[in-house]
Coordinates of C-alpha atoms in Angstrom, one line a residue:
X2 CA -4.2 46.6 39.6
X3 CA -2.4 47.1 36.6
X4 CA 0.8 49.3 36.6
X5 CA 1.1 51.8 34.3
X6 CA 3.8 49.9 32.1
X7 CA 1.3 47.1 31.6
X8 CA -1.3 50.3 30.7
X9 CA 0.8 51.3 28.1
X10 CA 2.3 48.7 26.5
X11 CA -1.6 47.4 26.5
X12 CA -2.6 50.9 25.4
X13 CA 0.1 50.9 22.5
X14 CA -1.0 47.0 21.2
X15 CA -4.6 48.6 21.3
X16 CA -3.2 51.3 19.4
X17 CA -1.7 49.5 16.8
X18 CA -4.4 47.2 16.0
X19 CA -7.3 50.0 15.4
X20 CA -4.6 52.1 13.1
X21 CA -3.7 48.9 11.0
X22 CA -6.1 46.0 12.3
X23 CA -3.1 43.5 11.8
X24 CA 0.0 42.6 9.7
X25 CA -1.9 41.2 7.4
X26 CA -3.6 44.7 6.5
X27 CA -0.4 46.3 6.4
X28 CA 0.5 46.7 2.6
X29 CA 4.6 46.4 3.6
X30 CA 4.3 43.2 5.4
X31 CA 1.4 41.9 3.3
X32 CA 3.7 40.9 0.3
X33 CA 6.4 38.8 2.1
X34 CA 3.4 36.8 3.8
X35 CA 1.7 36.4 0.8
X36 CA 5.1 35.0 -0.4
X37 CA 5.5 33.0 2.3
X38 CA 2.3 31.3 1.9
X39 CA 2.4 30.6 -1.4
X40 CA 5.7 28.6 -0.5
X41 CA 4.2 26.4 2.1
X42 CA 1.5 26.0 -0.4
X43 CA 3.9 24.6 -2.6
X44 CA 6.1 22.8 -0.8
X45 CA 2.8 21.1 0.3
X46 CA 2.1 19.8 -3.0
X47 CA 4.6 16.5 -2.4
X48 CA 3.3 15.3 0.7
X49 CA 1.5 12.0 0.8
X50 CA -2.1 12.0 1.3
X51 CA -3.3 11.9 5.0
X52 CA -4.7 8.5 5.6
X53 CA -2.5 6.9 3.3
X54 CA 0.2 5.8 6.1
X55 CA 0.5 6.0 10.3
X56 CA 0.4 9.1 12.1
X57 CA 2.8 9.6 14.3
X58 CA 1.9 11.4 17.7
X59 CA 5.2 13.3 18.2
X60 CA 5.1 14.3 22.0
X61 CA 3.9 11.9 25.6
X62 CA 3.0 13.8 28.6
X63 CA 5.8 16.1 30.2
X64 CA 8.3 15.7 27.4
X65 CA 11.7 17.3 28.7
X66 CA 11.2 21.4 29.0
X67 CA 14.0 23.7 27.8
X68 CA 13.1 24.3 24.2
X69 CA 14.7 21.5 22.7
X70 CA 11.5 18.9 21.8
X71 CA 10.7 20.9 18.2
X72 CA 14.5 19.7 17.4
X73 CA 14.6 16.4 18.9
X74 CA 11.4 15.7 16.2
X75 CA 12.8 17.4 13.7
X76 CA 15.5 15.0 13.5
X77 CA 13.5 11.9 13.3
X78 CA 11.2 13.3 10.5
X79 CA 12.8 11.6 7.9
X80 CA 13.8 8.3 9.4
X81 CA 10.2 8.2 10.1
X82 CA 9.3 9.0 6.9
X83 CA 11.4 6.4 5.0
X84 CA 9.4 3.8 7.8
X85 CA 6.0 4.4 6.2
X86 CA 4.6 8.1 8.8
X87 CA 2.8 10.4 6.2
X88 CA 2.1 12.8 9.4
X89 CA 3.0 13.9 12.3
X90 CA 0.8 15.0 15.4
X91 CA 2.8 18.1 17.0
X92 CA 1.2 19.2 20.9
X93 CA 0.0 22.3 21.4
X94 CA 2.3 25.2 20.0
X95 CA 1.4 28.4 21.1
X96 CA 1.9 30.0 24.3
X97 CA 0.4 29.3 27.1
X98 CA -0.1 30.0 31.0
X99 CA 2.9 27.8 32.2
X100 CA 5.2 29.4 30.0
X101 CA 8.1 27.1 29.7
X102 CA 6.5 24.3 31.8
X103 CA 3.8 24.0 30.1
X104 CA 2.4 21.7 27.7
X105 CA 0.7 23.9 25.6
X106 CA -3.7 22.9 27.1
X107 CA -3.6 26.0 29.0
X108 CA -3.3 28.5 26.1
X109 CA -2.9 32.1 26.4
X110 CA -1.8 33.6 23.3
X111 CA -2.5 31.2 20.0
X112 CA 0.1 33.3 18.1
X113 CA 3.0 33.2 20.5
X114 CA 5.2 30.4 18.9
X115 CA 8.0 31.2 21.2
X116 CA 8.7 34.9 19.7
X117 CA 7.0 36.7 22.7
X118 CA 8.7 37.1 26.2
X119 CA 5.1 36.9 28.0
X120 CA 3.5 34.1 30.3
X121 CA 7.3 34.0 32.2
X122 CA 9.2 32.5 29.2
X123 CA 9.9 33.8 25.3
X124 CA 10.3 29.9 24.0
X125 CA 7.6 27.8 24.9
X126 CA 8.3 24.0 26.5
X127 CA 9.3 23.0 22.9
X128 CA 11.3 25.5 21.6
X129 CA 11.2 28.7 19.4
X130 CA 9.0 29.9 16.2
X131 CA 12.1 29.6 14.4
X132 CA 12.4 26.3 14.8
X133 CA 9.0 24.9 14.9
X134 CA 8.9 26.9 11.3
X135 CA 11.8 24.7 10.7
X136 CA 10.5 21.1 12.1
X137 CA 7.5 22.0 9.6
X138 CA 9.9 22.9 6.4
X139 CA 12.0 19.7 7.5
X140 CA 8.4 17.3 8.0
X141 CA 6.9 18.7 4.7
X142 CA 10.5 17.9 3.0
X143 CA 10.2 14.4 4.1
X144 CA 6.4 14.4 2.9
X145 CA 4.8 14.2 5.7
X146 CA 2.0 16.6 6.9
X147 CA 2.1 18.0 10.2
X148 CA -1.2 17.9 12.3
X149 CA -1.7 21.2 14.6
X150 CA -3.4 20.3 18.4
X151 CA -6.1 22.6 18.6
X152 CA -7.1 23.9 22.3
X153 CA -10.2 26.2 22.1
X154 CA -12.8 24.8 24.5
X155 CA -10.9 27.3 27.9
X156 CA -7.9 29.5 27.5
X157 CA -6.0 30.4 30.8
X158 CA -3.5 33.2 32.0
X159 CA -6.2 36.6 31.6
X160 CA -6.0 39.0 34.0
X161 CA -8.9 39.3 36.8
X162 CA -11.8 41.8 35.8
X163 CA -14.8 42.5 36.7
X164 CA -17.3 40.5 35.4
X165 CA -21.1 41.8 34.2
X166 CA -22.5 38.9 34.1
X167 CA -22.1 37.0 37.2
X168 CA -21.4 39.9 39.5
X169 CA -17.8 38.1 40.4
X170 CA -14.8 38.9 38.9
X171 CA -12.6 36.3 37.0
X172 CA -9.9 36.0 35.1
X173 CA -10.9 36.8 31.5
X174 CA -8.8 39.6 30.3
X175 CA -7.1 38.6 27.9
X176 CA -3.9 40.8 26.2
X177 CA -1.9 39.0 24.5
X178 CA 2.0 40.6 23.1
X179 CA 0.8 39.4 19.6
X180 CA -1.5 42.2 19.7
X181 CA -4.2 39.6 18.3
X182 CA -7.1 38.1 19.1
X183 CA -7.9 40.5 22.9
X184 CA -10.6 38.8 25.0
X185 CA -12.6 40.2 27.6
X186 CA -15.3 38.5 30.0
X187 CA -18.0 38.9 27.1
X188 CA -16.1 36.4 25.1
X189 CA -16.2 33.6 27.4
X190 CA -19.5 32.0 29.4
X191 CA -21.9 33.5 31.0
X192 CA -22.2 36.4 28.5
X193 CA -24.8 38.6 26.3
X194 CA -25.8 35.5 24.2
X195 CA -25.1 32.5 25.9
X196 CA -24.7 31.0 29.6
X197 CA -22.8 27.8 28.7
X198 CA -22.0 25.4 26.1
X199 CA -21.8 21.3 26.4
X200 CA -18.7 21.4 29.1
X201 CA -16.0 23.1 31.0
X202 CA -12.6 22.0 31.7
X203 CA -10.5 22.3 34.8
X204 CA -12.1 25.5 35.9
X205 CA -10.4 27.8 33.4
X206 CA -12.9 30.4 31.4
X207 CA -14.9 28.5 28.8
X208 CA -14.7 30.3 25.6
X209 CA -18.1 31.5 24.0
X210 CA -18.1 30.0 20.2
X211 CA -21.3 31.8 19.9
X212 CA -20.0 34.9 19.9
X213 CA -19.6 36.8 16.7
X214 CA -16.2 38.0 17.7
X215 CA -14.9 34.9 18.5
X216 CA -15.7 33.0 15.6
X217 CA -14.4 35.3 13.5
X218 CA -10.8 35.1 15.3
X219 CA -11.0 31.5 15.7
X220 CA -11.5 30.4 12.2
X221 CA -13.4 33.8 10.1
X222 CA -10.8 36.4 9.4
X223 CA -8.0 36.3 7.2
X224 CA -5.6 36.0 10.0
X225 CA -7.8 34.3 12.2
X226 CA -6.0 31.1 14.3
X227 CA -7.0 28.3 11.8
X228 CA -6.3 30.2 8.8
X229 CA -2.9 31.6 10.1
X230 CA -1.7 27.9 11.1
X231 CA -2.7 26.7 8.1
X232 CA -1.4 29.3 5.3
X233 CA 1.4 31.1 7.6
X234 CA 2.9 28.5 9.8
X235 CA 2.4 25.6 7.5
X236 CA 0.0 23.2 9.4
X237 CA -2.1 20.6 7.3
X238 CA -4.8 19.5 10.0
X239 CA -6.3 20.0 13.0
X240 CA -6.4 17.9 16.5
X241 CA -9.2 19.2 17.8
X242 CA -8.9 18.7 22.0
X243 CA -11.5 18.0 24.2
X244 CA -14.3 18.1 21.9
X245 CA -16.8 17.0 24.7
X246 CA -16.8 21.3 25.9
X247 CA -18.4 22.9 22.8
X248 CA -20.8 21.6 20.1
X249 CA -19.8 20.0 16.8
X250 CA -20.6 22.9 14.6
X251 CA -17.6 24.1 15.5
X252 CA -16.0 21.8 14.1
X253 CA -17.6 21.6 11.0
X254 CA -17.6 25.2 10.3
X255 CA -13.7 25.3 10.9
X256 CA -13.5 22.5 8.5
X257 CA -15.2 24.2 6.0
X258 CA -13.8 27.6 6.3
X259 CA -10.1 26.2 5.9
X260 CA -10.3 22.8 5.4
X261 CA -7.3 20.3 6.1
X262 CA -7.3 17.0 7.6
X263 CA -9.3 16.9 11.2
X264 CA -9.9 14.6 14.2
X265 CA -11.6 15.3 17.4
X266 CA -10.7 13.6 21.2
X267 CA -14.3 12.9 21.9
X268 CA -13.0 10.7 25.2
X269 CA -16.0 8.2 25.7
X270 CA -16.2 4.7 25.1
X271 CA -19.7 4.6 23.5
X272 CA -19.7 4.0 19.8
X273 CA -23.0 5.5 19.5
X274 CA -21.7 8.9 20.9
X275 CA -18.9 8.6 18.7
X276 CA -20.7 8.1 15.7
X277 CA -22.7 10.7 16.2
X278 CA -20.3 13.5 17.0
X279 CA -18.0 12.4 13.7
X280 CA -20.9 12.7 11.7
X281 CA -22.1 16.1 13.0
X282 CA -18.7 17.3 13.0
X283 CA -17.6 16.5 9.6
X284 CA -14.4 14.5 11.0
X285 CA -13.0 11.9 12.2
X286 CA -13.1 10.9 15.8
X287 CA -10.3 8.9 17.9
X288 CA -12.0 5.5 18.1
X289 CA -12.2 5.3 22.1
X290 CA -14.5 2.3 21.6
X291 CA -11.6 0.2 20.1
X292 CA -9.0 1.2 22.7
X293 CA -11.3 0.0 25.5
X294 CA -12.3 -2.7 23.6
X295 CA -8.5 -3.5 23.1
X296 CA -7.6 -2.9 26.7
X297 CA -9.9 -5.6 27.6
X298 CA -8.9 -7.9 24.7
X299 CA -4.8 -7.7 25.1
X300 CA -4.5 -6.3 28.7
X301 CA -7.3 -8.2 30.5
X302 CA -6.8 -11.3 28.1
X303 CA -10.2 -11.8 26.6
X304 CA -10.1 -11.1 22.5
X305 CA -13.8 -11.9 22.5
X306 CA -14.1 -7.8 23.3
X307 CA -12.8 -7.5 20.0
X308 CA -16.3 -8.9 18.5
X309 CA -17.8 -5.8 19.9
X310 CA -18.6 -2.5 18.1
X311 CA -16.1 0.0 17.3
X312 CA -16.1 3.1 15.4
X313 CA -14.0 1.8 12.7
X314 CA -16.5 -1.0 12.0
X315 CA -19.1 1.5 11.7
X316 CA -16.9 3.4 8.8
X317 CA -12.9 3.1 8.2
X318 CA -13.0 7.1 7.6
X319 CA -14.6 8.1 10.5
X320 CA -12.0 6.3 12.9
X321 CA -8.3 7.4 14.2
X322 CA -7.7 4.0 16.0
X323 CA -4.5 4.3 18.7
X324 CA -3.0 1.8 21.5
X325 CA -2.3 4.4 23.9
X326 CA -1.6 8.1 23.9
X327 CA -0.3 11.4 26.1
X328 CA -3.4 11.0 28.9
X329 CA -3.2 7.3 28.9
X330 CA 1.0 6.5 28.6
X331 CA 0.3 3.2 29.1
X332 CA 2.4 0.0 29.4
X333 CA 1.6 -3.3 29.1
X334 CA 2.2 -7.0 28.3
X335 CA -0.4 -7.2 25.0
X336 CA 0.3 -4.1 23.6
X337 CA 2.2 -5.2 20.4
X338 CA -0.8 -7.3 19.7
X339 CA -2.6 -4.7 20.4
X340 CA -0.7 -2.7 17.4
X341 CA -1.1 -5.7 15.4
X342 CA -4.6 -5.1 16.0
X343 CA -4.9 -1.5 14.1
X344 CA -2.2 -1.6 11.6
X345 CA -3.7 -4.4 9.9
X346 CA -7.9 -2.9 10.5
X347 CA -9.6 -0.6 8.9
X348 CA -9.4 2.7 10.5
X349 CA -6.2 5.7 10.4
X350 CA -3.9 4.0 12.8
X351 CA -1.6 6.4 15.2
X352 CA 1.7 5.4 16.8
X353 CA 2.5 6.8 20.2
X354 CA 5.8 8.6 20.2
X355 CA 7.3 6.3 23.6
X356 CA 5.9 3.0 22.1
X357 CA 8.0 3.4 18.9
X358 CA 11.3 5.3 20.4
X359 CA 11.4 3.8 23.5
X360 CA 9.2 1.0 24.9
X361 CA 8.4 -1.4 21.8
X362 CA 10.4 -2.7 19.0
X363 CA 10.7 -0.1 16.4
X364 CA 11.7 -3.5 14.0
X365 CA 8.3 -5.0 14.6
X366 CA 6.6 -1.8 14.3
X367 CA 8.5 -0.9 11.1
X368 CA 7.2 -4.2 9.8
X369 CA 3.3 -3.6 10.9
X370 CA 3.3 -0.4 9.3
X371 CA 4.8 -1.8 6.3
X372 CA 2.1 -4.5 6.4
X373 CA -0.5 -1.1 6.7
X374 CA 0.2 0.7 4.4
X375 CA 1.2 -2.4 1.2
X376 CA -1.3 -5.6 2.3
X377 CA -4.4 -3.9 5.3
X378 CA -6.8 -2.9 2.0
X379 CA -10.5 -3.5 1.5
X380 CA -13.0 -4.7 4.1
X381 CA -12.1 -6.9 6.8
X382 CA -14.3 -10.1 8.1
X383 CA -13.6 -12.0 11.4
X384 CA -13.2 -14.9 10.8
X385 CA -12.8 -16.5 14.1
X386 CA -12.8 -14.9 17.7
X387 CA -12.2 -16.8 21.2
X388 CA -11.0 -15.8 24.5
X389 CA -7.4 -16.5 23.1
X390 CA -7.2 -16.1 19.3
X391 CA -8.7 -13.9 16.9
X392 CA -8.6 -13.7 13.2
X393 CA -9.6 -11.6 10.4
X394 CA -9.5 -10.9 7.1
X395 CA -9.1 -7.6 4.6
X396 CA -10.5 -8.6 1.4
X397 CA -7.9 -7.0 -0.4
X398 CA -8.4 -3.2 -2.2
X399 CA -5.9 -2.3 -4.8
X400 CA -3.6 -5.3 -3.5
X401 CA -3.5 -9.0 -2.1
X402 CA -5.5 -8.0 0.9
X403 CA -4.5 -10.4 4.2
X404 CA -5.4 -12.6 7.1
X405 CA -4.2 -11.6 10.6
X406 CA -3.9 -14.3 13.5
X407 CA -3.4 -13.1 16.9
X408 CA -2.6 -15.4 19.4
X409 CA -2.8 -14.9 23.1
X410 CA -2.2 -18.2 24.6
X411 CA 0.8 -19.4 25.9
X412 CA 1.3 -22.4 23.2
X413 CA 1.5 -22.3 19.5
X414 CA -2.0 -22.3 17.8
X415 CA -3.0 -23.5 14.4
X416 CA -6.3 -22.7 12.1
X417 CA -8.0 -23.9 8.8
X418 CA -9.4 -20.4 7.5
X419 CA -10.7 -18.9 4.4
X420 CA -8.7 -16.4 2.5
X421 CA -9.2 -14.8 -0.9
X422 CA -6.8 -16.2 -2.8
X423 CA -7.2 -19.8 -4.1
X424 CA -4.1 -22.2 -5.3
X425 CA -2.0 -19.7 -4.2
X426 CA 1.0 -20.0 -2.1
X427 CA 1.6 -17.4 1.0
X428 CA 3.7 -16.9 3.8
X429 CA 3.6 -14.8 7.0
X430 CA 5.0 -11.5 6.3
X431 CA 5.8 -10.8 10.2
X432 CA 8.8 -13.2 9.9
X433 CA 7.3 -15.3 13.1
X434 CA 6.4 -18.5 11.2
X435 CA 8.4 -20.1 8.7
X436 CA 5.2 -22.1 6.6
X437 CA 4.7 -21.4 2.9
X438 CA 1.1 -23.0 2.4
X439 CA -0.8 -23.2 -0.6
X440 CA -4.5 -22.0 -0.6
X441 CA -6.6 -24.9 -1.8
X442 CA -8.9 -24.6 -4.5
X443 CA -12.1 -23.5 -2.1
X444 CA -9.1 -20.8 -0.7
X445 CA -9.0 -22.6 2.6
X446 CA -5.2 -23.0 4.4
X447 CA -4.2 -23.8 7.7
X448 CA -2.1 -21.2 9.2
X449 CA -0.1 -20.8 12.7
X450 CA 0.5 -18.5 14.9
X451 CA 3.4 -18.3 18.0
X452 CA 2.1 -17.7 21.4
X453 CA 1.6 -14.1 23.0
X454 CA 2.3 -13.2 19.3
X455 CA 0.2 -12.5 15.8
X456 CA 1.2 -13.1 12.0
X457 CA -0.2 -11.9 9.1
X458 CA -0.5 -13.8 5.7
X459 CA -0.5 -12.8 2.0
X460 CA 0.6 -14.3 -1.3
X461 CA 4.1 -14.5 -1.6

């Protein structure tokens, strides 16, 4: 049972809300927000174009707690700017069950930023609104855009009530400090209009898209979540989580009610699945078919995987291609191949926050993403694949183009391929193999390529 403090501070938010529906509605407090979203509108204007770079996923699993992670990015912003980023893919922001543990998937309040004391904690793991407001002033400064990770498949931390639908109570009431966005059992499934959706996760209530009510604070109203992130805080796009628990019309509609960049973690290997759910969404899809594919190729040693199908061969801008991420946090011998892989494919490469700062060498990623985003243009044809070398081509699009060789034998390997440049001398702009060749007239060249190692050839 509640006590009565809970009742009436409850009471009071309840209150508040009917009398003035939200800040937004409140002529005082309507100006300065209207101000204030007309300057992250324009400081927006600078930033490069999503797509045009890397994205940078700027958290791993369990990043240290104690409100300091929305700093430590913010002070990397630029340097990774100047290396070639044009985003930045922030976890979770709002508050959530595990207060200052957690890392932001069990969410509770989607306008807590660290302002509330609620959930046993006013900051979340990351830090304060103040300075998540300034990480986004400093990232959009620097010209990057800053993706938002969006959890609305379950929320967690309601209070028990009684539930009408099943007959057993469960934890769906929902009252947030924000005094936005109150949920009760009829919001989440079973309920009036629906008894499920695709999926549940981990137990916690499984929120009802198909309600009315819920829509309309998810992505309708004028201060619903997407289009405060997006015209309050500052956000540019959407990392939509677990994507597998509700259908893909939600995703689309969101899109289309705010727009912004978007991507959804549809986690299955199947490139048919993933096809489909990008194409009904509206949005790009993490390629999950290339990482497995990759896996096999660089950690199992057998590049032949990489002649199978992958999202990103089924469209470049459908696919968010990645080496690892915050579930997976994996280390292994092949993975800078592996990187070699995607920065120089078709596809919106991502770089995981441990692989670049800690685990990998930021020189030789600085140089791939280089390589991305001046010579990886145009469509790509493999030109050769065994169980120990692979190369490719990009036909070139607004540039040279280039021809990747990946090597994963333990000996030097050569290769006569066919580029598209003819008479034309090039060299290997990875720095790991000294030649200069010249094309021949037909645009055939031998190139070379170290062992355990890759190099990538353009004109010089």
């Amino acid at each position: 049972m509640k006590t009565f403090q809970r009742l009436l501070i409850i009471i009071l938010f309840i209150h508040y809300s009917c009398a003035n529906e939200d800040v937004l509605e409140n002529n005082s407090q309507q100006e300065s927000l209207k101000t204030k979203t007309e300057l992250n509108v324009a400081s927006r204007q600078g930033l490069k174009p999503i797509g045009t770079g890397v994205m940078m996923q700027a958290f791993y699993w369990d990043v240290p707690a104690g409100g300091t992670w929305w700093e430590t990015v913010e002070g990397k912003v630029a340097q990774w700017s100047n290396a070639g980023i044009d985003a930045i893919w922030l976890p979770p922001v709002s508050k959530a069950q595990n207060g200052a543990l957690s890392m932001g998937y069990d969410p509770f309040d989607y306008y807590d930023f660290g302002q509330y004391n609620q959930m046993g904690s006013l900051e979340t793991r990351f830090g304060s609104k103040a300075e998540l407001e300034s990480l986004i002033s400093s990232a959009h400064n620097a010209q990057l855009s800053v993706i938002a990770d969006i959890v609305i498949n379950h929320n967690s931390g309601g209070d028990i009530e009684p539930n009408p639908y099943t007959g057993i109570p469960y934890y769906t009431d929902f009252n947030p400090l924000s005094g936005k966005f109150f949920r009760s059992s009829s919001d989440f499934h079973p309920n009036n209009v629906r008894n499920s959706d695709s999926g549940v996760f981990g137990g916690f209530p499984d929120l009802s898209h198909s309600q009315p009510y819920v829509q309309d604070w998810l992505w309708k109203r004028s201060n619903s979540v997407a289009k405060y992130y997006k015209n309050v805080m500052g956000f540019d796009g959407w990392r939509f989580d677990y994507v597998k628990g509700f259908e893909p019309w939600v995703v689309k509609e969101w899109n289309k009610e705010v727009g912004g960049f978007s991507v959804g973690e549809y986690w299955d290997g199947n490139v048919n699945t993933l096809d489909w759910w990008a194409t009904q969404a509206q949005s790009t899809a993490f390629d999950f078919a290339c990482y497995y594919r990759m896996r096999d190729a660089f950690d199992g040693n057998n590049l032949n995987r990489l002649n199978d199908d992958m999202l990103w061969k089924r469209g470049g801008t459908k696919a968010v291609t990645f080496v690892t991420n915050h579930d997976t946090d994996e280390i292994y011998g092949g993975k800078m191949l592996a990187y070699a892989y995607i920065l120089t494919h078709e596809g919106y490469p991502t770089i995981f926050y441990r692989d670049y700062e800690e685990w990998l060498s930021k020189e030789r990623l600085n140089n791939l993403i280089w390589i991305h985003n001046n010579l990886a243009g145009g469509s790509t044809s493999i030109l050769h694949v065994d169980n120990d070398e692979y190369v490719a081509r990009r036909n070139g699009y607004n540039n040279n183009g280039l021809v990747v060789y990946i090597n994963n034998s333990n000996s030097w390997q050569e290769r006569w391929v066919e580029t598209n440049w003819s008479s034309t001398r090039i060299k290997d702009f990875t720095g790991h193999s000294n030649w200069e060749p010249v094309t021949q007239a037909g645009k055939w060249v031998k190139i070379q390529a170290p062992p355990k190692s890759y190099t990538v050839w353009s004109p010089k």
